[in-house]
Tab-separated table of C-alpha atoms in Angstrom:
chain	number	residue	atom	x	y	z
A	4	MET	CA	1.923	103.058	118.524
A	5	SER	CA	-0.047	100.025	118.085
A	6	LYS	CA	-1.053	98.846	121.529
A	7	VAL	CA	0.649	95.104	120.442
A	8	ILE	CA	2.928	97.145	119.102
A	9	GLN	CA	3.854	98.513	122.821
A	10	VAL	CA	3.306	94.555	124.295
A	11	LEU	CA	5.951	93.177	122.117
A	12	GLU	CA	8.046	96.318	123.011
A	13	ALA	CA	7.487	96.145	126.380
A	14	MET	CA	7.917	92.146	126.637
A	15	ALA	CA	11.538	93.004	125.103
A	16	GLN	CA	12.123	95.628	128.038
A	17	LEU	CA	11.614	94.596	130.633
A	18	SER	CA	13.299	91.186	132.494
A	19	ASN	CA	10.639	89.549	134.227
A	20	ALA	CA	8.678	90.094	131.623
A	21	ASP	CA	4.368	89.252	133.250
A	22	VAL	CA	2.620	88.954	129.912
A	23	ALA	CA	-0.463	88.813	131.661
A	24	GLN	CA	-0.770	91.752	133.074
A	25	LEU	CA	1.316	93.809	130.114
A	26	ILE	CA	-1.496	92.009	127.581
A	27	ALA	CA	-3.566	92.922	130.592
A	28	GLN	CA	-3.123	96.682	130.921
A	29	ALA	CA	-2.756	96.782	126.994
A	30	ASP	CA	-6.271	96.484	126.144
A	31	ILE	CA	-5.370	94.741	123.033
A	32	THR	CA	-7.904	92.107	121.071
A	33	ALA	CA	-8.490	88.652	122.087
A	34	GLU	CA	-7.188	87.203	118.900
A	35	GLN	CA	-4.295	89.754	119.102
A	36	ALA	CA	-3.831	88.648	123.056
A	37	GLU	CA	-3.636	85.097	122.192
A	38	ALA	CA	-1.134	85.247	119.116
A	39	VAL	CA	0.961	87.090	121.742
A	40	ILE	CA	0.492	84.600	124.476
A	41	ASN	CA	0.988	81.161	121.906
A	42	LYS	CA	4.044	83.473	120.062
A	43	ASP	CA	1.667	82.907	116.729
A	44	VAL	CA	3.899	85.469	114.648
A	45	THR	CA	1.896	84.621	111.205
A	46	SER	CA	-0.771	85.439	113.229
A	47	LEU	CA	0.162	88.462	114.150
A	48	GLU	CA	1.527	89.612	110.897
A	49	ARG	CA	-1.610	89.159	109.177
A	50	GLN	CA	-4.001	90.567	112.721
A	51	LEU	CA	-1.712	94.074	112.285
A	52	ASP	CA	-1.682	93.424	108.072
A	53	ILE	CA	2.092	93.109	108.161
A	54	CYS	CA	3.753	92.334	104.985
A	55	PRO	CA	5.909	89.567	105.441
A	56	ASP	CA	7.997	90.029	102.840
A	57	VAL	CA	10.652	92.276	104.087
A	58	TYR	CA	14.112	92.480	102.884
A	59	CYS	CA	17.210	92.674	104.660
A	60	LEU	CA	19.660	92.395	102.358
A	61	LEU	CA	23.440	93.513	101.448
A	62	VAL	CA	26.019	93.997	98.735
A	63	PRO	CA	29.377	91.368	99.186
A	64	ALA	CA	31.885	94.434	98.448
A	65	GLU	CA	33.753	94.610	95.916
A	66	ASP	CA	37.824	95.169	96.160
A	67	ASP	CA	38.233	98.833	95.902
A	68	GLU	CA	41.511	99.113	94.702
A	69	LYS	CA	40.752	96.968	91.424
A	70	GLU	CA	37.602	99.136	91.107
A	71	GLU	CA	40.122	102.524	91.380
A	72	ASP	CA	42.608	100.641	88.672
A	73	ASP	CA	39.556	100.304	86.067
A	74	ASP	CA	38.928	103.596	85.772
A	75	ALA	CA	42.537	104.698	85.116
A	76	SER	CA	43.308	102.118	82.660
A	77	ASP	CA	40.035	103.605	81.237
A	78	ILE	CA	41.393	107.048	81.490
A	79	LYS	CA	44.832	105.628	79.350
A	80	SER	CA	42.439	104.024	76.518
A	81	ILE	CA	40.253	107.555	76.507
A	82	VAL	CA	44.535	109.382	76.141
A	83	ASN	CA	45.498	106.987	73.205
A	84	GLY	CA	43.033	106.728	71.139
B	15	MET	CA	20.128	126.059	107.229
B	16	SER	CA	21.883	123.360	106.961
B	17	GLY	CA	19.931	119.760	106.541
B	18	SER	CA	22.122	116.934	108.648
B	19	LEU	CA	22.045	112.794	108.891
B	20	VAL	CA	22.431	111.099	111.628
B	21	CYS	CA	22.604	106.897	110.724
B	22	VAL	CA	20.987	104.651	113.533
B	23	GLY	CA	21.022	100.824	114.713
B	24	THR	CA	17.875	99.899	116.681
B	25	GLY	CA	19.449	96.644	117.283
B	26	MET	CA	18.046	93.269	116.523
B	27	THR	CA	15.211	92.549	119.261
B	28	LEU	CA	12.304	95.295	119.233
B	29	GLY	CA	12.179	97.307	121.933
B	30	ALA	CA	14.910	95.524	123.541
B	31	HIS	CA	18.394	96.663	121.745
B	32	ILE	CA	17.726	100.655	120.058
B	33	SER	CA	20.234	102.647	122.619
B	34	PRO	CA	19.024	106.046	123.963
B	35	ILE	CA	20.765	108.316	121.706
B	36	ALA	CA	19.294	106.677	119.030
B	37	LYS	CA	15.755	106.611	120.495
B	38	SER	CA	15.855	110.124	121.024
B	39	HIS	CA	17.437	111.264	117.269
B	40	ILE	CA	14.526	109.336	115.663
B	41	GLU	CA	12.014	111.172	117.849
B	42	GLN	CA	13.387	114.189	116.871
B	43	ALA	CA	14.091	113.543	112.874
B	44	GLU	CA	12.107	115.741	110.627
B	45	VAL	CA	12.239	112.817	107.965
B	46	VAL	CA	13.295	109.132	109.643
B	47	PHE	CA	14.261	106.830	106.781
B	48	SER	CA	14.498	103.285	107.805
B	49	LEU	CA	15.007	99.903	106.676
B	50	MET	CA	14.304	97.370	109.200
B	51	ALA	CA	14.240	93.240	109.630
B	52	ASN	CA	10.496	93.024	110.093
B	53	GLY	CA	7.273	94.598	109.134
B	54	PHE	CA	6.943	95.213	113.196
B	55	ALA	CA	10.006	97.002	113.805
B	56	GLU	CA	8.416	99.202	110.879
B	57	LYS	CA	5.358	100.283	112.956
B	58	TRP	CA	7.388	100.580	115.318
B	59	LEU	CA	9.486	103.258	114.380
B	60	GLU	CA	6.145	104.689	112.751
B	61	GLY	CA	5.053	104.996	116.213
B	62	MET	CA	8.084	107.261	117.504
B	63	ASN	CA	8.021	110.030	114.159
B	64	SER	CA	5.628	110.946	112.082
B	65	ASP	CA	7.191	111.507	109.300
B	66	VAL	CA	8.833	107.539	109.076
B	67	ARG	CA	9.398	106.578	104.910
B	68	SER	CA	10.546	102.960	104.665
B	69	LEU	CA	13.290	102.219	102.284
B	70	GLN	CA	11.657	98.331	101.557
B	71	CYS	CA	10.145	99.520	98.480
B	72	TYR	CA	13.709	99.970	96.514
B	73	TYR	CA	14.305	96.590	97.019
B	74	GLN	CA	13.104	94.367	93.685
B	75	GLU	CA	14.086	90.475	92.710
B	76	GLY	CA	15.421	90.993	89.275
B	77	LYS	CA	17.300	94.311	90.386
B	78	ASN	CA	20.952	94.560	90.695
B	79	ARG	CA	21.129	95.696	94.497
B	80	ASN	CA	24.046	98.237	94.123
B	81	ILE	CA	21.029	100.308	92.254
B	82	THR	CA	18.942	99.843	95.116
B	83	TYR	CA	21.323	101.098	97.650
B	84	ASN	CA	22.762	103.827	95.270
B	85	GLU	CA	18.902	105.248	94.955
B	86	MET	CA	17.731	104.517	98.578
B	87	VAL	CA	20.970	107.027	98.967
B	88	GLU	CA	19.603	109.568	97.231
B	89	ALA	CA	16.262	109.256	98.461
B	90	ILE	CA	18.413	110.209	101.730
B	91	LEU	CA	19.932	112.826	100.218
B	92	ALA	CA	17.041	114.606	98.927
B	93	GLU	CA	16.251	115.512	102.281
B	94	VAL	CA	19.836	116.606	103.165
B	95	ARG	CA	20.158	118.660	100.509
B	96	ASN	CA	16.387	119.805	101.185
B	97	GLY	CA	17.623	121.192	104.989
B	98	LYS	CA	15.412	118.628	107.083
B	99	LYS	CA	17.493	117.419	110.319
B	100	VAL	CA	17.571	113.298	108.391
B	101	VAL	CA	17.586	110.025	110.485
B	102	ALA	CA	18.796	107.012	108.522
B	103	ALA	CA	17.640	103.542	110.690
B	104	PHE	CA	18.714	100.402	110.616
B	105	TYR	CA	18.217	96.862	111.776
B	106	GLY	CA	21.474	96.258	113.962
B	107	HIS	CA	24.097	98.153	113.591
B	108	PRO	CA	23.704	100.630	110.621
B	109	GLY	CA	27.369	100.009	109.360
B	110	VAL	CA	28.170	96.421	110.010
B	111	PHE	CA	27.443	94.097	106.734
B	112	ALA	CA	25.089	97.431	105.438
B	113	CYS	CA	27.134	99.594	103.119
B	114	ILE	CA	24.079	101.920	102.588
B	115	SER	CA	25.405	104.549	105.906
B	116	HIS	CA	28.245	104.152	104.988
B	117	ARG	CA	27.802	105.253	101.137
B	118	ALA	CA	25.125	108.515	102.756
B	119	ILE	CA	27.375	109.322	104.991
B	120	LYS	CA	30.969	109.874	102.306
B	121	LYS	CA	28.696	111.673	100.135
B	122	ALA	CA	26.962	114.258	102.372
B	123	GLU	CA	30.645	114.694	103.140
B	124	LEU	CA	31.396	115.680	100.190
B	125	GLU	CA	28.990	118.141	99.527
B	126	ASN	CA	29.783	119.120	102.768
B	127	LEU	CA	26.858	118.565	104.377
B	128	PRO	CA	26.878	117.506	108.309
B	129	ALA	CA	26.938	113.248	109.022
B	130	SER	CA	27.287	110.805	111.278
B	131	MET	CA	26.566	107.015	112.569
B	132	GLU	CA	25.667	106.095	115.967
B	133	PRO	CA	26.565	102.728	116.556
B	134	GLY	CA	23.600	99.854	117.116
B	135	ILE	CA	23.968	96.142	118.198
B	136	SER	CA	23.854	94.512	115.185
B	137	ALA	CA	23.059	90.440	114.123
B	138	GLU	CA	26.751	89.582	115.137
B	139	ASP	CA	26.075	91.217	119.137
B	140	CYS	CA	23.193	88.877	118.995
B	141	LEU	CA	24.971	85.310	117.909
B	142	TYR	CA	27.738	85.977	120.632
B	143	ALA	CA	25.277	85.952	123.252
B	144	ASP	CA	23.378	83.225	122.243
B	145	LEU	CA	25.594	80.699	120.934
B	146	GLY	CA	27.997	81.535	123.874
B	147	ILE	CA	31.171	82.599	121.632
B	148	ASP	CA	33.267	84.631	122.779
B	149	PRO	CA	35.872	86.080	119.876
B	150	GLY	CA	38.218	86.953	122.175
B	151	LYS	CA	39.223	82.604	122.752
B	152	THR	CA	39.869	81.341	119.493
B	153	GLY	CA	39.849	84.257	117.197
B	154	CYS	CA	36.637	85.218	114.430
B	155	SER	CA	36.536	86.063	111.269
B	156	HIS	CA	33.107	87.796	109.533
B	157	TYR	CA	32.263	87.253	106.163
B	158	GLU	CA	29.636	87.826	103.042
B	159	THR	CA	29.510	84.181	101.866
B	160	SER	CA	29.416	85.902	98.535
B	161	GLN	CA	32.648	87.933	98.852
B	162	PHE	CA	34.272	84.825	101.088
B	163	MET	CA	33.496	82.484	97.216
B	164	PHE	CA	34.216	85.394	94.791
B	165	TYR	CA	38.000	85.724	96.305
B	166	LYS	CA	41.028	84.066	97.789
B	167	ARG	CA	40.738	83.611	101.437
B	168	ASN	CA	42.901	82.762	104.144
B	169	VAL	CA	40.960	80.266	106.527
B	170	ASP	CA	42.011	79.328	109.947
B	171	THR	CA	40.215	76.873	110.514
B	172	SER	CA	41.265	76.716	114.628
B	173	ALA	CA	39.392	80.330	114.955
B	174	HIS	CA	35.360	80.731	114.103
B	175	LEU	CA	34.266	81.304	110.508
B	176	ILE	CA	30.851	83.125	110.055
B	177	LEU	CA	29.288	83.502	106.931
B	178	TRP	CA	26.677	85.940	106.275
B	179	GLN	CA	23.554	86.036	104.057
B	180	VAL	CA	23.939	82.409	103.530
B	181	ALA	CA	21.315	81.971	101.591
B	182	LEU	CA	22.786	84.240	98.739
B	183	ALA	CA	25.914	82.263	98.232
B	184	GLY	CA	26.995	82.851	94.821
B	185	ASP	CA	25.043	85.157	93.341
B	186	LYS	CA	27.106	87.640	91.317
B	187	SER	CA	24.468	89.309	89.576
B	188	LEU	CA	23.044	90.633	93.106
B	189	ALA	CA	19.389	90.486	92.249
B	190	LYS	CA	18.953	87.088	93.703
B	191	PHE	CA	16.828	86.843	96.537
B	192	SER	CA	17.962	83.643	96.924
B	193	THR	CA	20.223	80.718	95.590
B	194	GLY	CA	19.560	77.232	95.295
B	195	SER	CA	21.802	74.080	96.184
B	196	ALA	CA	23.552	74.082	92.989
B	197	TYR	CA	25.408	77.661	93.992
B	198	ARG	CA	25.164	75.924	98.081
B	199	GLN	CA	27.127	72.891	96.388
B	200	VAL	CA	30.016	75.209	95.370
B	201	LEU	CA	30.428	76.330	98.124
B	202	VAL	CA	30.327	73.410	100.690
B	203	ASP	CA	32.770	71.990	98.056
B	204	LEU	CA	34.915	75.061	99.270
B	205	LEU	CA	34.696	74.669	102.371
B	206	LEU	CA	35.383	70.978	102.205
B	207	GLU	CA	39.197	71.954	101.570
B	208	TYR	CA	39.689	73.237	105.032
B	209	TYR	CA	36.800	70.838	107.295
B	210	PRO	CA	35.647	68.190	107.145
B	211	SER	CA	32.095	66.573	105.519
B	212	ASP	CA	31.089	65.666	109.262
B	213	HIS	CA	32.344	68.369	110.551
B	214	GLN	CA	29.237	70.481	112.500
B	215	VAL	CA	27.786	74.050	111.787
B	216	ILE	CA	25.158	76.220	113.209
B	217	LEU	CA	22.495	77.696	111.181
B	218	TYR	CA	21.938	81.094	113.430
B	219	GLN	CA	19.056	83.134	113.462
B	220	ALA	CA	18.004	86.076	115.851
B	221	LYS	CA	15.151	87.412	117.110
B	222	GLY	CA	13.385	89.531	115.707
B	223	ILE	CA	10.321	90.400	118.481
B	224	ALA	CA	9.728	89.133	121.741
B	225	ILE	CA	7.829	86.341	120.921
B	226	ASP	CA	10.064	85.196	117.952
B	227	THR	CA	12.516	81.946	118.349
B	228	MET	CA	16.153	82.027	117.781
B	229	ARG	CA	17.250	79.811	115.371
B	230	ALA	CA	20.203	77.913	116.197
B	231	ASP	CA	20.486	74.782	114.210
B	232	THR	CA	22.881	72.480	114.432
B	233	ILE	CA	23.853	70.006	111.094
B	234	ALA	CA	26.885	68.740	109.502
B	235	LEU	CA	28.199	70.443	107.127
B	236	THR	CA	27.309	68.835	104.043
B	237	GLU	CA	24.489	69.227	104.985
B	238	LEU	CA	24.343	72.732	104.288
B	239	VAL	CA	23.348	72.410	100.715
B	240	ASP	CA	19.010	71.401	101.039
B	241	ALA	CA	18.902	73.530	104.497
B	242	GLU	CA	16.819	75.892	104.473
B	243	LEU	CA	17.187	79.357	104.306
B	244	LEU	CA	16.323	82.385	104.819
B	245	MET	CA	17.741	86.008	104.207
B	246	HIS	CA	18.465	86.612	107.888
B	247	THR	CA	19.813	83.293	108.425
B	248	THR	CA	23.494	83.517	109.044
B	249	LEU	CA	25.968	80.025	108.774
B	250	VAL	CA	28.427	80.013	111.882
B	251	ILE	CA	31.548	77.380	111.283
B	252	PRO	CA	33.453	76.458	114.682
B	253	PRO	CA	36.505	75.952	115.113
B	254	CYS	CA	38.422	72.086	113.598
B	255	SER	CA	41.538	72.853	114.727
B	256	LYS	CA	43.769	73.279	118.123
B	257	MET	CA	45.670	76.948	117.545
B	258	GLN	CA	49.444	75.934	116.792
B	259	THR	CA	52.259	77.531	118.985
B	260	ASN	CA	54.646	79.975	116.805
B	261	GLU	CA	57.808	78.511	118.457
B	262	ALA	CA	59.684	81.456	116.487
B	263	VAL	CA	58.139	84.155	117.685
B	264	LEU	CA	58.284	83.179	120.916
B	265	ALA	CA	61.202	82.489	121.494
B	266	LYS	CA	61.765	86.109	120.623
B	267	LEU	CA	59.993	87.071	123.421
B	268	ALA	CA	60.706	84.979	125.588
B	269	ALA	CA	64.652	86.641	124.329
B	270	ILE	CA	63.019	90.692	124.953
B	271	ASP	CA	61.594	88.973	129.250
B	272	ALA	CA	64.820	87.755	129.853
B	273	LYS	CA	66.798	90.950	128.617
B	274	GLU	CA	64.167	92.882	130.835
B	275	GLU	CA	64.219	90.805	133.759
B	276	ARG	CA	67.885	90.904	133.710
B	277	ALA	CA	67.627	94.812	133.524
B	278	LYS	CA	65.156	94.628	136.585
B	279	LYS	CA	67.798	93.334	138.569
B	280	GLY	CA	70.781	95.748	137.816
B	281	PRO	CA	74.405	94.519	137.313
B	282	VAL	CA	75.450	92.061	139.331
B	283	LEU	CA	78.463	93.235	141.466
B	284	SER	CA	81.009	91.087	143.641
B	285	LEU	CA	82.967	92.429	145.938
B	286	VAL	CA	86.911	91.490	145.323
B	287	LEU	CA	88.675	91.769	148.875
């Protein structure tokens, strides 16, 4: 796992994270350390070559009963045809 | 040897929310399919298992998301059918405002393939913690924004109303990654049937990584039309009216209480001399 990702993980898990100590122990680059200290997410994305275009979308659920009724009416039209 | 599927959630904030069981499933899997909320979380997952396959590639603007999700389900199940121990890891909770896990598990079960889901910490849970909202205090309704617009719903203005994916308000095509102010105006007009125009609402975004900033911007309802909205922005609408007592139900309950009290005390006996 990337060292800077490990730092982010540790920062999220420790209630009283000593960021300076975590950074010193992780042995990350000065530029990465600066981004973490300055909370510069954009800079860190660039340094780690992370694609910022990550999608997290969902589909609004449709009425299941309406879909079943549609299926039933399709079957009827086949029978009558 | 039969393959298997476990759908897990990694929570919202990288590292903070993943459960021990979810982490164990990911580490022990032969194949991990992932759908994370940011690229940092994707890299984090890659550090836990040597075969992590992102499902992001199936998204495409202009492509109906039902097709996207069915493709994701097929990609997942193909490996289960191959006899692999598969984990599908989603950000947040794998089954809350997320259909892929449910579809994959349902399909796996129809094919007699073992499949299950482990809960995760969802954006909803983070919202309650970050905004200091107890859903039990006055009640809380959650809807996907477009579904809220497409169907007639009963809006209780004495409870919280949470609308998810507000940046895609009104998208019937299921192919857009955002809709513009004209669509949002329709949403605002709908909400104005229930709330005053200056009602204070909150645009909320949970933290994805430790150095992120949680977003909780309070704006007037009508300002929603031109507000900056991202894919993961949630609209929180606090109550604008007090809860109304239901006198008829309270009267029925009082009658039952009185009857129980009388039963406890037993019959009143009088000594006649």
